[in-house]
Amino acid sequence: LSPEVTKHVFNAGPEGELARIWIRYLKGLLVEDGFDLDDVVAPDVRCIDLETAGYPPGIEGLRQYRAAIAQETPDQCVHVLYMTAYPERSTLEAVIRCTARVGDPESWPESWPESWPESWDVRTLARFEGGLMVERWDRAERPAPVARLRGVA
């Protein structure tokens, strides 16, 4: 986390609460086992970008998308660059940078991770109710590898 983001996470007020829920959500996306998205995502969450690309609505579509990303970029690393919470609207805006090697593992250079060839920024806007994310809008600066395959931009 950047210093800018860290100040939000450790804020004791409602801003910090939103930041901590979102960080738990982000961790849930990145960890295949040992974390249940049900703890931070509503079953009927609206993932506008995913629904537009043809994924099923709700948490099932989010899980399918995440599985596709994990398969295409199993070593994905995420850095939270920017975060602003708006407690009065129960929303949080963030920018994350995703970095991963893409393609056949046999072709990956030995100088890992310095040689990661794929990097993309994603702007996220999330809305929460009752401690759960209920809406999410993601927009990549350029399509992520699996997004190019499925039409999510």
Coordinates of C-alpha atoms in Angstrom, one line a residue:
L1 CA 0.0 0.0 0.0
S2 CA 1.2 3.5 -0.8
P3 CA 1.5 6.0 2.2
E4 CA -1.6 7.8 0.8
V5 CA -3.6 4.5 1.0
T6 CA -2.2 3.5 4.4
K7 CA -3.6 6.7 6.0
H8 CA -7.1 5.6 4.9
V9 CA -6.8 2.1 6.2
F10 CA -5.7 3.2 9.6
N11 CA -8.3 5.9 9.9
A12 CA -10.6 5.1 12.9
G13 CA -13.6 6.7 11.3
P14 CA -16.1 5.6 8.6
E15 CA -13.5 6.4 5.9
G16 CA -11.2 3.8 7.4
E17 CA -14.0 1.3 7.7
L18 CA -14.8 1.5 4.0
A19 CA -11.1 1.3 3.2
R20 CA -10.7 -1.9 5.3
I21 CA -13.7 -3.6 3.8
W22 CA -12.4 -2.8 0.3
I23 CA -8.9 -4.1 1.2
R24 CA -10.5 -7.4 2.5
Y25 CA -12.4 -7.6 -0.8
L26 CA -9.2 -7.1 -2.8
K27 CA -7.4 -9.8 -0.8
G28 CA -10.3 -12.1 -1.4
L29 CA -10.0 -11.6 -5.2
L30 CA -6.3 -12.5 -5.1
V31 CA -6.3 -15.5 -2.8
E32 CA -7.9 -18.6 -4.2
D33 CA -8.2 -20.6 -1.0
G34 CA -8.8 -19.5 2.6
F35 CA -10.9 -16.4 1.9
D36 CA -14.6 -16.2 1.3
L37 CA -15.8 -13.3 -0.8
D38 CA -19.2 -13.8 0.8
D39 CA -17.8 -12.0 3.9
V40 CA -17.4 -8.7 2.0
V41 CA -19.5 -8.9 -1.2
A42 CA -23.3 -9.1 -1.4
P43 CA -24.6 -12.1 -3.2
D44 CA -26.5 -9.9 -5.7
V45 CA -23.6 -7.4 -6.2
R46 CA -23.7 -5.4 -9.4
C47 CA -20.4 -5.6 -11.3
I48 CA -21.4 -3.3 -14.1
D49 CA -18.2 -3.9 -16.2
L50 CA -18.5 -7.7 -15.9
E51 CA -22.3 -7.8 -16.7
T52 CA -21.7 -5.7 -19.8
A53 CA -19.1 -8.2 -20.9
G54 CA -21.5 -11.1 -20.5
Y55 CA -20.6 -12.5 -17.1
P56 CA -23.5 -13.7 -14.9
P57 CA -24.9 -11.2 -12.5
G58 CA -24.0 -11.3 -8.8
I59 CA -21.1 -12.8 -7.0
E60 CA -21.0 -15.8 -9.3
G61 CA -20.0 -13.5 -12.2
L62 CA -17.3 -12.0 -10.1
R63 CA -16.0 -15.4 -9.2
Q64 CA -16.0 -16.6 -12.8
Y65 CA -14.1 -13.4 -13.9
R66 CA -11.5 -13.9 -11.1
A67 CA -11.0 -17.5 -12.0
A68 CA -10.3 -16.5 -15.6
I69 CA -7.8 -13.9 -14.5
A70 CA -6.1 -16.4 -12.1
Q71 CA -5.8 -18.9 -15.0
E72 CA -4.3 -16.3 -17.4
T73 CA -2.1 -14.5 -14.9
P74 CA -1.4 -16.9 -12.0
D75 CA 1.4 -14.7 -10.6
Q76 CA -0.6 -11.4 -10.6
C77 CA 0.6 -8.7 -8.2
V78 CA -1.5 -5.8 -7.2
H79 CA -0.4 -2.4 -5.8
V80 CA -3.0 0.1 -4.5
L81 CA -1.8 3.4 -5.7
Y82 CA -4.6 5.7 -4.7
M83 CA -7.7 5.5 -2.5
T84 CA -10.4 8.0 -1.5
A85 CA -13.4 7.1 0.7
Y86 CA -16.7 8.9 0.6
P87 CA -18.5 7.8 3.8
E88 CA -21.5 10.1 3.2
R89 CA -22.2 8.1 0.0
S90 CA -20.9 4.8 1.2
T91 CA -18.5 4.7 -1.8
L92 CA -14.7 4.2 -2.3
E93 CA -12.6 5.1 -5.3
A94 CA -9.2 3.5 -5.9
V95 CA -6.6 3.0 -8.5
I96 CA -4.7 -0.2 -8.6
R97 CA -1.7 -1.3 -10.7
C98 CA -1.8 -5.0 -11.7
T99 CA 1.4 -6.6 -12.9
A100 CA 1.8 -10.2 -14.2
R101 CA 3.6 -12.4 -16.6
V102 CA 1.3 -13.7 -19.4
G103 CA 1.6 -16.8 -21.5
D104 CA 3.4 -20.0 -21.3
P105 CA 5.5 -20.3 -18.0
E106 CA 8.3 -22.0 -20.0
S107 CA 8.8 -18.7 -21.8
W108 CA 9.1 -16.6 -18.7
P109 CA 12.7 -15.2 -18.1
E110 CA 14.7 -16.2 -15.1
S111 CA 14.9 -12.6 -13.9
W112 CA 11.4 -12.7 -12.4
P113 CA 9.8 -10.4 -11.1
E114 CA 11.9 -7.6 -12.7
S115 CA 11.0 -8.9 -16.2
W116 CA 7.2 -8.8 -15.8
P117 CA 6.0 -7.6 -19.2
E118 CA 2.4 -6.9 -18.5
S119 CA 1.2 -4.0 -16.4
W120 CA -2.2 -2.2 -16.3
D121 CA -3.9 0.3 -14.1
V122 CA -7.6 -0.1 -13.0
R123 CA -9.8 2.6 -11.6
T124 CA -12.4 1.2 -9.3
L125 CA -15.5 2.7 -7.8
A126 CA -17.3 0.6 -5.2
R127 CA -20.5 1.2 -3.1
F128 CA -21.2 -0.6 0.2
E129 CA -24.2 -1.3 2.3
G130 CA -24.1 -3.0 5.7
G131 CA -20.4 -3.8 5.4
L132 CA -20.8 -5.5 2.0
M133 CA -19.9 -4.3 -1.5
V134 CA -23.1 -4.0 -3.5
E135 CA -21.9 -2.3 -6.7
R136 CA -18.6 -2.1 -8.5
W137 CA -17.5 -0.3 -11.6
D138 CA -14.0 -1.1 -12.9
R139 CA -12.3 0.6 -15.8
A140 CA -8.8 -0.4 -17.0
E141 CA -6.5 2.1 -18.6
R142 CA -6.0 -0.6 -21.2
P143 CA -7.5 -4.1 -21.2
A144 CA -6.0 -6.7 -18.9
P145 CA -4.8 -9.9 -20.7
V146 CA -7.9 -11.9 -19.9
A147 CA -10.2 -8.9 -20.4
R148 CA -8.9 -8.7 -24.0
L149 CA -10.2 -12.3 -24.4
R150 CA -13.6 -11.7 -22.9
G151 CA -14.3 -8.1 -24.0
V152 CA -14.0 -6.4 -20.6
A153 CA -12.3 -3.1 -21.0

